[in-house]
């Protein structure tokens, strides 16, 4: 009799559970056990990941860089699942690194433990709960190789991989819901295959040569040989036992002589010899012709290289001052820009860093720009070097030296601007970090104008772009796959850049990284800046009329004195932001996170704050007349001296809010402004109806009487 031997004693299930589960078909129990197993793995990763995300969201602890291990893992996962690009080098809470590292290790431990149990007993914990057991043809628990073949390769590799390939080939990505659905369908098909198999084996069981048993009554099972079964396998029969298992192997089929190539060759020797000779002649002739073509190509290549080399040396000989007149040198410089020779680019860049003649500096700049995108890296290095030299002469050096360096610096700026304009959309990986492209306040003026240019994917981290114009330009592209929201999206990086007084009117800045950038007095009118990452950035005195910042991350950013009229900040995160003295009439802030924000002295007439989190915010002396604060969280917000006439507070949480010296009612002679329009559905007398002011602070007697008359709730109401 065959019986498995396991080092782990089987743990008995509760009788009530056994009787309940036994009523379910084995196919249903297999599916339930699999779902619970997957839930264990997902939960072991999802729970610590959620804690880590919460720690960063709440800014617990001093921010630190994301762990390199986590960054690399995140990069690989994002590539496979086509997830959106995340901002590089971002900071997180120290607890986030800890929890997310646990999110990597816990699934490995949970999965490893289940694999260990499966190898030892043929049952994981969920399989034991549902009375399902995996065994080999001999009735023993499967080996480690069989378990890995069954779970990793057959089930997830074959069927999960097929779902992923189908997802990519059909263009259904980047929708992860479709991927999950396809994976579920593939796994269900794999499981349903056991319904149509005589031995109840799914596809992954056939591949791994394993079987499934009902182990509720007897954890080891009883075995009986299936009579007349040609494949030599066995099945389980309840209540019976066998003394032996006999396997009848299939006889190996003999190949038919008529189908044998060798047999045909023996019967047709003349034809075979002729075919062999033709094949040999074709191979010899093909080799000869291919060799001649290759030799000729190499000869032509060497000839062209020799010509280019002679041309390069000839032009270099004309660059020395003693070799010819300035016009000849200028022509030689321009001719170098047309050569497809990497030596020419290096020579031109070195020449630009040393040239003293203004006319030749301009000619060198034109020649470098003619080299195209290949010149960006060299120009960036020269630009940084010249800016460093110019800064070193700030408190020393002659005016002539400063003017010469400024002219060379301007030449690099003009060359970079020319390349960016002429090769719009062709530089998704260009790195212009710490490049000085701002307006020069010298005798050699320069202003960067890149209106309507595709700058998607370009890195401007730490660059100086003051007073630059990007009106109508694109900073976000779909990437090589042509689909937005995937891993290969081209997203410009403006983090730490100086873009003060810049013009971004009508520009597309969706999802652009602008961490701690300076946009003081910049123009963002009607710009599309949805989902930008601009934590800690400075938008003081900027123009954002009609701009769309939906879902943007703007924590601790400064908008002091900015014009936000008719702007859209729906679902944006502005926790701790400074918005003093802003003008935001008619703007949208629905469901935005505005906790701890400072709105002191702001003009917020007609603003929509519905469902927004305004807890602990400061609205001292702010104008909120006609604003919509329905269902907003106003806990411990300060409205000291603010104007709340016609303000809709229905459904708002005002616990702990400070209403000292608030203006609740406007004079009858006061006219409605452009953004303050009374609701046609309800008059101003009902805007506080049902609002509970029991825990509100600093409500004087007149204010309480006014609120009680309008239907508000307060302990002093009659």
XYZ file of C-alpha atoms in Angstrom:
718
model
C 0.000 0.000 0.000
C 1.259 3.458 -0.915
C 1.227 6.056 1.842
C 3.126 9.319 2.126
C 5.514 9.934 4.945
C 5.691 13.522 6.143
C 7.673 15.102 8.987
C 4.769 17.393 9.819
C 1.780 15.816 11.549
C -1.503 16.816 9.919
C -3.543 19.260 11.965
C -7.205 18.348 12.292
C -9.916 20.768 11.267
C -12.869 21.669 13.451
C -15.808 19.290 12.856
C -18.219 22.120 11.985
C -15.800 23.497 9.413
C -15.163 20.042 7.982
C -18.864 19.390 7.530
C -19.470 22.812 6.014
C -16.602 22.639 3.555
C -17.327 19.021 2.629
C -20.610 20.096 1.089
C -18.717 22.137 -1.504
C -17.474 20.499 -4.722
C -13.741 19.850 -4.869
C -13.406 22.323 -7.762
C -14.886 25.119 -5.655
C -12.641 24.246 -2.743
C -9.574 24.327 -4.971
C -10.551 27.785 -6.181
C -11.188 29.068 -2.646
C -7.833 27.749 -1.415
C -6.031 29.418 -4.326
C -7.776 32.765 -3.706
C -6.803 32.684 -0.021
C -3.193 31.814 -0.918
C -2.968 34.776 -3.293
C -4.630 37.005 -0.689
C -1.952 36.049 1.841
C 0.819 37.079 -0.539
C -0.886 40.305 -1.633
C -1.794 41.234 1.926
C 1.721 40.613 3.216
C 2.959 43.201 0.699
C -0.008 45.578 0.670
C -0.289 46.161 4.414
C 3.308 47.371 5.027
C 3.200 49.291 1.735
C 0.087 51.127 2.929
C 1.766 51.994 6.240
C 4.778 53.338 4.355
C 2.635 55.461 2.051
C 0.772 56.823 5.076
C 4.047 57.751 6.803
C 5.146 59.793 3.776
C 1.693 61.322 3.359
C 1.699 62.493 6.976
C 5.383 63.507 6.799
C 6.356 61.441 9.824
C 10.024 62.097 10.556
C 12.618 64.065 8.638
C 12.480 63.149 4.912
C 15.304 60.949 3.608
C 16.114 59.687 0.088
C 14.292 56.574 -1.085
C 16.370 53.437 -0.557
C 18.328 52.403 -3.703
C 16.970 48.860 -3.344
C 13.406 50.151 -3.262
C 14.048 52.543 -6.139
C 15.471 49.750 -8.298
C 12.584 47.423 -7.427
C 10.050 50.126 -8.130
C 11.737 50.760 -11.474
C 11.513 47.093 -12.504
C 7.884 46.741 -11.436
C 6.948 49.944 -13.244
C 8.574 48.708 -16.444
C 6.726 45.378 -16.376
C 3.316 46.839 -15.507
C 3.705 50.063 -17.522
C 3.085 52.156 -14.419
C 3.482 55.943 -14.605
C 6.955 57.361 -14.132
C 7.793 58.407 -10.569
C 9.932 61.376 -9.722
C 13.592 60.310 -9.344
C 15.607 60.992 -6.209
C 12.491 61.774 -4.204
C 12.465 61.935 -0.417
C 10.260 59.831 1.826
C 9.724 59.301 5.517
C 12.322 57.075 7.279
C 9.435 54.798 8.266
C 8.520 54.486 4.587
C 11.892 52.924 3.781
C 11.391 50.522 6.685
C 7.825 49.513 5.807
C 8.461 49.261 2.071
C 11.474 47.060 2.664
C 9.148 44.869 4.696
C 6.728 44.913 1.761
C 9.495 43.290 -0.298
C 10.506 40.701 2.297
C 7.134 39.666 3.714
C 5.768 38.160 0.455
C 8.988 36.180 0.093
C 8.652 34.827 3.617
C 4.933 34.108 3.261
C 5.385 32.449 -0.113
C 8.434 30.502 1.060
C 6.532 29.152 4.061
C 3.632 28.003 1.900
C 6.039 26.329 -0.544
C 7.749 24.582 2.364
C 4.429 23.241 3.641
C 3.462 22.116 0.152
C 6.735 20.188 -0.210
C 6.428 18.589 3.222
C 2.727 17.768 3.500
C 1.231 18.474 0.090
C -0.912 21.182 1.685
C -0.544 24.888 2.307
C -2.580 26.338 5.154
C -5.481 27.375 2.855
C -5.417 23.957 1.137
C -5.640 22.265 4.534
C -8.572 24.481 5.550
C -10.475 23.504 2.402
C -9.462 19.852 2.400
C -7.327 19.921 -0.725
C -4.077 17.992 -1.067
C -1.412 17.854 -3.768
C 0.415 14.555 -4.272
C 2.583 12.773 -6.820
C 1.781 9.563 -8.699
C 3.245 7.620 -5.761
C 0.982 9.371 -3.240
C 3.805 11.411 -1.679
C 4.078 15.164 -1.276
C 5.516 16.896 -4.350
C 9.208 17.764 -4.474
C 10.516 21.327 -4.543
C 11.139 21.061 -8.277
C 7.562 19.913 -8.861
C 6.166 22.681 -6.678
C 8.143 25.358 -8.526
C 7.185 23.803 -11.867
C 3.532 23.666 -10.814
C 3.174 27.139 -9.279
C 5.890 29.412 -10.661
C 6.325 28.104 -14.208
C 3.059 26.395 -15.172
C 0.464 28.494 -13.360
C 1.960 31.989 -13.114
C 4.615 31.755 -15.799
C 2.498 30.151 -18.513
C -0.989 31.464 -17.792
C -0.070 34.713 -16.025
C 2.569 35.409 -18.670
C 0.068 34.695 -21.455
C -2.308 37.237 -19.927
C 0.484 39.836 -19.811
C 1.489 39.215 -23.442
C -2.144 39.434 -24.525
C -2.506 42.658 -22.548
C 0.465 44.238 -24.292
C -0.230 42.971 -27.814
C -3.897 43.974 -27.833
C -3.130 47.533 -26.758
C -5.126 47.159 -23.543
C -2.302 48.555 -21.427
C -1.814 50.675 -19.348
C -5.184 49.712 -17.846
C -4.220 47.456 -14.930
C -7.850 46.477 -14.437
C -7.827 44.759 -17.825
C -4.571 42.987 -16.948
C -6.063 41.698 -13.696
C -9.170 40.594 -15.549
C -7.173 38.744 -18.214
C -5.031 37.082 -15.558
C -8.136 36.006 -13.675
C -9.696 34.569 -16.831
C -6.516 32.637 -17.662
C -6.293 31.190 -14.156
C -9.991 30.287 -14.164
C -9.570 28.502 -17.499
C -6.624 26.624 -16.045
C -8.690 25.621 -13.010
C -11.800 24.650 -15.003
C -9.709 22.263 -17.053
C -9.850 19.884 -14.085
C -13.620 19.691 -14.511
C -13.158 17.986 -17.881
C -10.272 15.758 -16.859
C -11.021 12.165 -15.743
C -8.578 12.526 -12.864
C -9.521 16.096 -11.915
C -6.151 17.508 -13.022
C -5.729 21.086 -14.153
C -3.210 22.097 -16.797
C -0.565 22.979 -14.215
C -1.079 19.556 -12.586
C -0.437 17.819 -15.897
C 2.734 19.831 -16.433
C 4.069 19.151 -12.923
C 2.732 15.532 -12.841
C 0.760 16.117 -9.643
C -2.737 15.143 -8.507
C -5.389 16.674 -6.267
C -7.079 14.702 -3.460
C -9.993 15.316 -1.130
C -8.230 15.196 2.235
C -11.013 16.160 4.635
C -11.574 12.705 6.162
C -8.164 11.108 5.668
C -5.267 13.517 5.239
C -3.253 10.797 3.508
C -5.995 9.317 1.254
C -6.544 5.774 -0.051
C -5.437 4.558 -3.436
C -6.778 2.195 -6.019
C -5.488 1.273 -9.423
C -7.792 2.391 -12.210
C -8.470 -0.612 -14.356
C -7.706 -0.577 -18.023
C -6.232 2.916 -17.802
C -3.738 3.238 -20.602
C -1.711 6.113 -19.170
C -0.803 4.145 -16.058
C -2.103 6.724 -13.531
C -4.279 6.167 -10.498
C -7.320 7.868 -8.987
C -8.686 8.082 -5.480
C -11.711 6.037 -4.458
C -13.182 6.765 -1.040
C -13.445 3.918 1.430
C -11.326 1.459 -0.539
C -7.680 0.520 -0.524
C -5.309 -1.263 -2.847
C -2.286 -3.388 -2.295
C -0.279 -2.155 -5.249
C -0.201 0.298 -8.094
C 0.646 -1.142 -11.480
C 1.788 1.193 -14.244
C 1.374 0.170 -17.885
C 3.706 2.291 -19.978
C 2.791 3.246 -23.501
C 4.817 1.485 -26.200
C 7.036 3.777 -28.199
C 5.612 4.178 -31.708
C 7.903 3.115 -34.530
C 8.520 5.624 -37.290
C 7.085 4.576 -40.629
C 9.684 3.738 -43.240
C 7.846 5.667 -45.931
C 8.109 8.871 -43.874
C 11.838 8.559 -43.322
C 14.092 10.968 -45.236
C 16.909 8.477 -45.110
C 14.744 5.787 -46.662
C 13.816 8.138 -49.525
C 17.491 9.019 -50.120
C 18.368 5.327 -50.356
C 15.683 4.747 -52.947
C 16.660 7.852 -55.015
C 20.484 8.086 -55.012
C 20.772 10.029 -58.309
C 18.310 12.691 -57.268
C 19.928 12.958 -53.860
C 23.385 13.436 -55.403
C 22.063 16.125 -57.768
C 20.442 18.046 -54.905
C 23.625 17.873 -52.836
C 25.698 19.207 -55.762
C 23.252 22.069 -56.361
C 23.337 22.971 -52.675
C 27.156 22.998 -52.617
C 27.378 25.141 -55.771
C 24.871 27.615 -54.362
C 26.782 27.846 -51.092
C 30.119 28.417 -52.888
C 28.698 31.067 -55.227
C 26.871 32.800 -52.375
C 30.021 32.881 -50.263
C 32.075 34.262 -53.164
C 29.562 37.003 -54.009
C 29.079 37.958 -50.363
C 32.841 38.173 -49.843
C 33.263 40.440 -52.860
C 30.445 42.725 -51.728
C 31.906 42.946 -48.234
C 35.393 43.733 -49.581
C 33.996 46.462 -51.841
C 32.020 48.007 -48.981
C 35.088 48.064 -46.761
C 37.126 49.659 -49.552
C 34.488 52.333 -50.111
C 34.248 52.982 -46.375
C 38.007 53.412 -46.081
C 38.012 55.729 -49.081
C 35.267 57.908 -47.599
C 37.010 57.959 -44.231
C 40.222 59.012 -45.903
C 38.436 61.808 -47.742
C 36.743 62.991 -44.525
C 40.060 62.837 -42.700
C 41.807 64.893 -45.402
C 38.946 67.407 -45.350
C 39.121 67.648 -41.549
C 42.896 68.181 -41.552
C 42.610 70.747 -44.323
C 40.008 72.757 -42.391
C 41.955 72.504 -39.154
C 44.983 73.955 -40.946
C 42.976 77.053 -41.804
C 41.934 77.769 -38.216
C 45.237 79.193 -37.019
C 45.437 82.996 -37.178
C 48.585 82.814 -39.338
C 46.951 80.502 -41.880
C 44.604 83.025 -43.477
C 42.288 85.983 -43.199
C 39.366 86.052 -40.729
C 36.937 85.286 -43.555
C 38.800 82.085 -44.397
C 38.816 81.054 -40.769
C 35.087 81.762 -40.543
C 34.412 79.635 -43.625
C 36.554 76.853 -42.222
C 34.625 76.940 -38.929
C 31.264 76.784 -40.711
C 32.525 73.925 -42.896
C 33.547 71.971 -39.792
C 29.945 72.149 -38.625
C 28.865 70.154 -41.676
C 31.310 67.284 -41.128
C 29.969 64.046 -39.690
C 33.071 63.609 -37.589
C 33.080 63.492 -33.769
C 36.468 65.225 -33.801
C 34.886 68.244 -35.456
C 32.387 68.748 -32.602
C 35.056 68.513 -29.899
C 37.274 70.913 -31.821
C 34.482 73.460 -32.282
C 33.533 73.379 -28.598
C 37.164 73.864 -27.558
C 37.465 76.670 -30.089
C 34.387 78.416 -28.712
C 35.863 78.338 -25.229
C 39.042 80.095 -26.461
C 37.976 82.355 -29.348
C 38.309 86.107 -28.829
C 36.896 87.556 -32.061
C 33.147 88.287 -31.723
C 32.474 87.394 -35.357
C 34.256 84.055 -35.050
C 32.492 83.307 -31.750
C 29.146 83.702 -33.512
C 30.335 81.545 -36.431
C 31.486 78.822 -34.038
C 28.120 78.901 -32.309
C 26.376 78.421 -35.652
C 28.677 75.547 -36.572
C 28.051 73.774 -33.269
C 24.291 74.199 -33.661
C 24.603 72.556 -37.087
C 25.866 69.411 -35.369
C 22.371 68.895 -33.929
C 21.416 66.937 -30.845
C 24.879 65.389 -30.470
C 26.215 68.777 -29.349
C 23.934 69.155 -26.300
C 26.238 67.419 -23.815
C 29.361 69.307 -24.908
C 27.503 72.634 -24.902
C 26.202 71.973 -21.408
C 29.698 71.343 -20.069
C 31.083 74.477 -21.732
C 28.132 76.534 -20.495
C 28.737 75.468 -16.897
C 32.467 76.133 -17.199
C 31.972 79.614 -18.653
C 29.384 80.520 -16.007
C 31.773 79.432 -13.270
C 34.565 81.553 -14.780
C 32.252 84.541 -15.120
C 31.137 84.244 -11.494
C 34.765 84.104 -10.374
C 35.336 87.513 -11.979
C 32.449 89.117 -10.106
C 34.774 90.795 -7.616
C 37.850 90.926 -9.778
C 38.988 91.019 -13.375
C 38.576 93.679 -16.012
C 35.414 94.657 -17.814
C 36.952 93.360 -21.057
C 37.462 89.902 -19.564
C 33.896 89.823 -18.267
C 32.491 90.908 -21.630
C 34.470 88.233 -23.465
C 33.291 85.461 -21.139
C 29.723 86.764 -21.328
C 29.850 86.659 -25.134
C 31.104 83.074 -25.106
C 28.409 82.146 -22.565
C 25.751 83.730 -24.745
C 27.050 81.734 -27.717
C 26.453 78.473 -25.808
C 22.984 79.658 -24.810
C 22.064 80.560 -28.379
C 23.395 77.237 -29.676
C 21.364 75.282 -27.108
C 18.242 77.316 -27.887
C 18.718 76.726 -31.621
C 19.077 72.968 -31.159
C 16.029 72.759 -28.871
C 13.957 74.719 -31.371
C 15.147 72.945 -34.537
C 14.899 69.476 -33.002
C 11.605 69.893 -31.161
C 10.432 66.604 -29.663
C 13.646 64.755 -30.533
C 15.416 65.169 -27.197
C 13.416 63.184 -24.622
C 16.568 62.172 -22.735
C 18.575 65.399 -23.021
C 20.179 66.529 -19.773
C 20.530 70.294 -19.347
C 20.787 70.231 -15.552
C 22.536 73.211 -13.941
C 22.730 74.997 -17.294
C 22.550 78.795 -17.353
C 19.944 79.803 -19.909
C 18.436 82.753 -18.091
C 18.303 86.329 -19.212
C 21.727 87.903 -18.859
C 21.892 91.307 -17.199
C 25.093 92.381 -18.994
C 26.190 94.243 -22.094
C 25.641 90.971 -23.974
C 21.882 90.371 -23.541
C 20.159 87.030 -24.095
C 16.571 85.864 -23.610
C 15.537 82.242 -24.114
C 12.495 82.020 -26.418
C 11.117 78.514 -26.939
C 7.444 79.176 -27.650
C 5.490 76.218 -29.007
C 8.440 73.817 -28.694
C 8.191 70.196 -27.590
C 10.487 69.927 -24.545
C 9.039 66.679 -23.157
C 11.505 64.627 -21.142
C 14.297 67.218 -20.976
C 16.009 67.620 -17.604
C 16.411 71.211 -16.410
C 17.217 70.334 -12.776
C 18.874 73.276 -11.060
C 19.079 75.282 -14.300
C 18.690 79.049 -14.558
C 15.821 79.862 -16.936
C 14.749 83.240 -15.603
C 12.566 85.330 -17.933
C 12.486 82.498 -20.464
C 9.396 82.151 -22.629
C 7.753 78.746 -23.040
C 4.352 79.939 -24.190
C 2.336 77.026 -25.565
C 5.256 74.601 -25.202
C 4.986 70.908 -24.328
C 6.763 69.489 -21.280
C 4.989 66.113 -21.256
C 4.882 63.475 -24.006
C 3.441 60.002 -24.480
C 6.780 58.261 -25.049
C 7.678 55.614 -27.595
C 4.474 53.605 -27.137
C 2.298 56.613 -27.927
C 0.209 56.135 -24.771
C 0.011 58.507 -21.836
C 0.304 57.223 -18.292
C 2.880 54.494 -18.975
C 6.430 53.951 -17.857
C 8.099 55.386 -20.959
C 6.318 58.756 -20.777
C 8.552 61.741 -21.437
C 8.296 64.037 -18.421
C 10.392 67.172 -18.132
C 12.218 67.761 -14.848
C 12.282 71.381 -13.649
C 13.152 70.602 -10.028
C 15.250 73.243 -8.335
C 15.291 75.422 -11.456
C 15.054 79.213 -11.425
C 12.117 80.060 -13.704
C 11.249 83.414 -12.191
C 9.413 85.797 -14.527
C 9.045 82.939 -17.016
C 6.126 82.712 -19.418
C 4.264 79.383 -19.371
C 0.943 80.682 -20.675
C -0.963 77.865 -22.352
C 1.900 75.409 -21.828
C 1.345 71.684 -21.207
C 2.987 70.838 -17.880
C 1.008 67.715 -16.988
C 2.847 65.544 -14.417
C 6.029 67.633 -14.741
C 8.462 67.494 -11.808
C 8.965 70.947 -10.276
C 10.191 70.128 -6.772
C 11.423 73.283 -4.984
C 11.483 75.372 -8.159
C 11.266 79.160 -8.312
C 8.333 80.504 -10.354
C 8.145 83.933 -8.755
C 6.074 86.302 -10.951
C 5.858 83.675 -13.672
C 2.886 83.531 -16.023
C 0.849 80.294 -15.934
C -2.371 81.694 -17.359
C -4.490 78.866 -18.823
C -1.602 76.397 -18.482
C -2.339 72.672 -18.127
C -0.459 71.687 -14.958
C -2.508 68.703 -13.836
C -0.792 66.292 -11.448
C 2.461 68.251 -11.346
C 4.865 67.529 -8.484
C 5.769 70.969 -7.171
C 6.291 70.452 -3.445
C 8.032 73.423 -1.837
C 7.981 75.555 -4.989
C 7.657 79.341 -5.030
C 4.742 80.803 -7.030
C 4.761 84.167 -5.261
C 3.088 86.946 -7.280
C 2.636 84.532 -10.198
C -0.242 84.740 -12.669
C -2.332 81.553 -12.691
C -5.601 82.818 -14.146
C -7.596 79.884 -15.508
C -4.704 77.449 -14.911
C -5.513 73.789 -14.292
C -3.673 72.311 -11.294
C -6.050 69.416 -10.750
C -4.512 66.690 -8.576
C -1.242 68.617 -8.258
C 1.152 68.055 -5.358
C 1.884 71.542 -4.004
C 2.688 70.897 -0.363
C 4.380 73.768 1.454
C 4.456 75.818 -1.741
C 4.157 79.589 -1.646
C 1.497 81.483 -3.620
C 1.810 84.758 -1.736
C 0.205 87.562 -3.736
C -0.552 85.279 -6.706
C -3.537 85.727 -9.010
C -5.525 82.468 -8.933
C -8.799 83.736 -10.374
C -10.805 80.945 -12.065
C -7.964 78.434 -11.504
C -8.776 74.752 -10.915
C -7.157 73.036 -7.901
C -9.606 70.133 -7.619
C -8.139 67.247 -5.547
C -4.827 69.099 -5.260
C -2.596 68.694 -2.197
C -1.630 72.066 -0.704
C -1.059 71.064 2.891
C 0.873 73.801 4.681
C 0.895 76.055 1.602
C 1.181 79.836 1.941
C -1.625 81.626 0.083
C -1.633 84.992 1.806
C -3.009 87.937 -0.148
C -3.943 85.740 -3.118
C -6.765 86.690 -5.473
C -8.705 83.502 -6.163
C -12.214 84.606 -7.091
C -14.222 81.869 -8.781
C -11.491 79.237 -8.394
C -12.197 75.546 -7.730
C -10.752 73.671 -4.733
C -13.177 70.753 -4.519
C -11.900 67.884 -2.311
C -8.465 69.512 -2.086
C -6.155 68.984 0.898
C -5.677 72.504 2.313
C -4.989 71.664 5.938
C -2.672 74.089 7.753
C -2.725 76.445 4.758
C -2.364 80.187 5.342
C -5.018 82.314 3.576
C -4.557 85.482 5.576
C -5.918 88.533 3.763
C -6.868 86.504 0.674
C -9.700 87.449 -1.667
C -11.703 84.223 -1.953
C -15.030 85.581 -3.152
C -17.081 82.877 -4.836
C -14.463 80.160 -4.272
C -15.626 76.517 -4.307
C -14.194 74.755 -1.234
C -16.809 71.988 -1.166
C -15.574 68.773 0.527
C -12.104 70.291 0.963
C -9.953 69.695 4.043
C -9.380 73.153 5.548
C -8.571 72.017 9.062
C -6.181 74.238 11.017
C -6.104 76.745 8.151
C -5.739 80.487 8.719
C -8.397 82.708 7.080
C -7.761 85.840 9.132
C -9.106 88.951 7.384
C -9.966 86.895 4.299
C -12.899 87.637 2.016
C -15.012 84.487 1.719
C -18.237 86.152 0.632
C -20.272 83.842 -1.560
C -17.818 80.971 -1.105
C -19.001 77.359 -1.174
C -17.857 75.481 1.947
C -20.432 72.700 1.833
C -19.269 69.495 3.573
C -15.808 71.008 4.057
C -13.649 70.124 7.068
C -13.118 73.381 8.994
C -11.880 71.928 12.273
C -9.821 74.474 14.212
C -9.673 76.821 11.232
C -9.342 80.504 12.065
C -11.830 82.936 10.470
C -10.848 85.859 12.689
C -12.138 89.048 11.081
C -13.079 87.343 7.818
C -16.110 88.074 5.648
C -18.557 85.137 5.527
C -21.535 86.871 3.986
C -23.546 84.546 1.727
C -21.018 81.786 2.488
C -22.526 78.303 2.194
C -21.537 76.260 5.271
C -24.143 73.508 5.045
C -22.735 70.130 6.035
C -19.392 71.618 7.091
C -17.533 70.492 10.219
C -16.821 73.654 12.233
C -15.697 72.005 15.488
C -13.025 74.153 17.117
C -13.179 76.805 14.380
C -12.539 80.416 15.454
C -15.273 82.864 14.334
C -14.174 85.935 16.249
C -15.265 89.254 14.667
C -16.641 87.468 11.589
C -18.955 89.393 9.278
C -22.047 87.229 8.799
C -24.375 89.624 7.035
C -23.669 92.239 4.359
C -25.242 95.656 4.151
C -28.343 95.782 2.002
C -26.725 98.425 -0.194
C -23.742 96.182 -0.981
C -23.844 94.981 -4.553
C -22.937 91.499 -5.689
C -19.482 91.259 -7.203
C -18.433 89.330 -10.290
C -17.879 86.131 -8.293
C -20.461 86.623 -5.502
C -23.774 85.420 -6.893
C -26.593 84.244 -4.647
C -27.692 80.681 -5.198
C -31.035 80.446 -7.035
C -31.892 77.321 -4.983
C -31.511 78.751 -1.505
C -31.351 82.216 -0.117
C -28.526 83.418 2.123
C -30.621 82.847 5.219
C -30.372 79.071 4.771
C -26.621 78.823 4.164
C -25.956 77.805 7.790
C -29.055 75.661 8.232
C -28.280 72.474 10.138
C -24.644 73.421 10.796
C -23.557 72.486 14.343
C -21.732 75.396 15.974
C -21.751 73.799 19.434
C -17.968 73.407 19.513
C -17.114 76.542 17.543
C -15.031 79.191 19.302
C -15.422 82.936 19.913
C -19.021 83.295 18.785
C -20.440 86.413 20.423
C -24.065 86.803 21.446
C -25.096 88.593 18.265
C -23.460 85.957 16.094
C -25.209 83.133 17.979
C -28.552 84.888 17.637
C -27.970 85.416 13.933
C -27.035 81.755 13.400
C -29.944 80.456 15.468
C -32.401 82.549 13.468
C -31.026 80.960 10.278
C -31.426 77.350 11.394
C -27.964 76.623 12.815
C -27.402 74.400 15.850
C -25.978 75.847 19.079
C -26.561 75.188 22.793
C -27.770 78.783 23.241
C -30.405 78.498 20.525
C -33.980 78.618 21.937
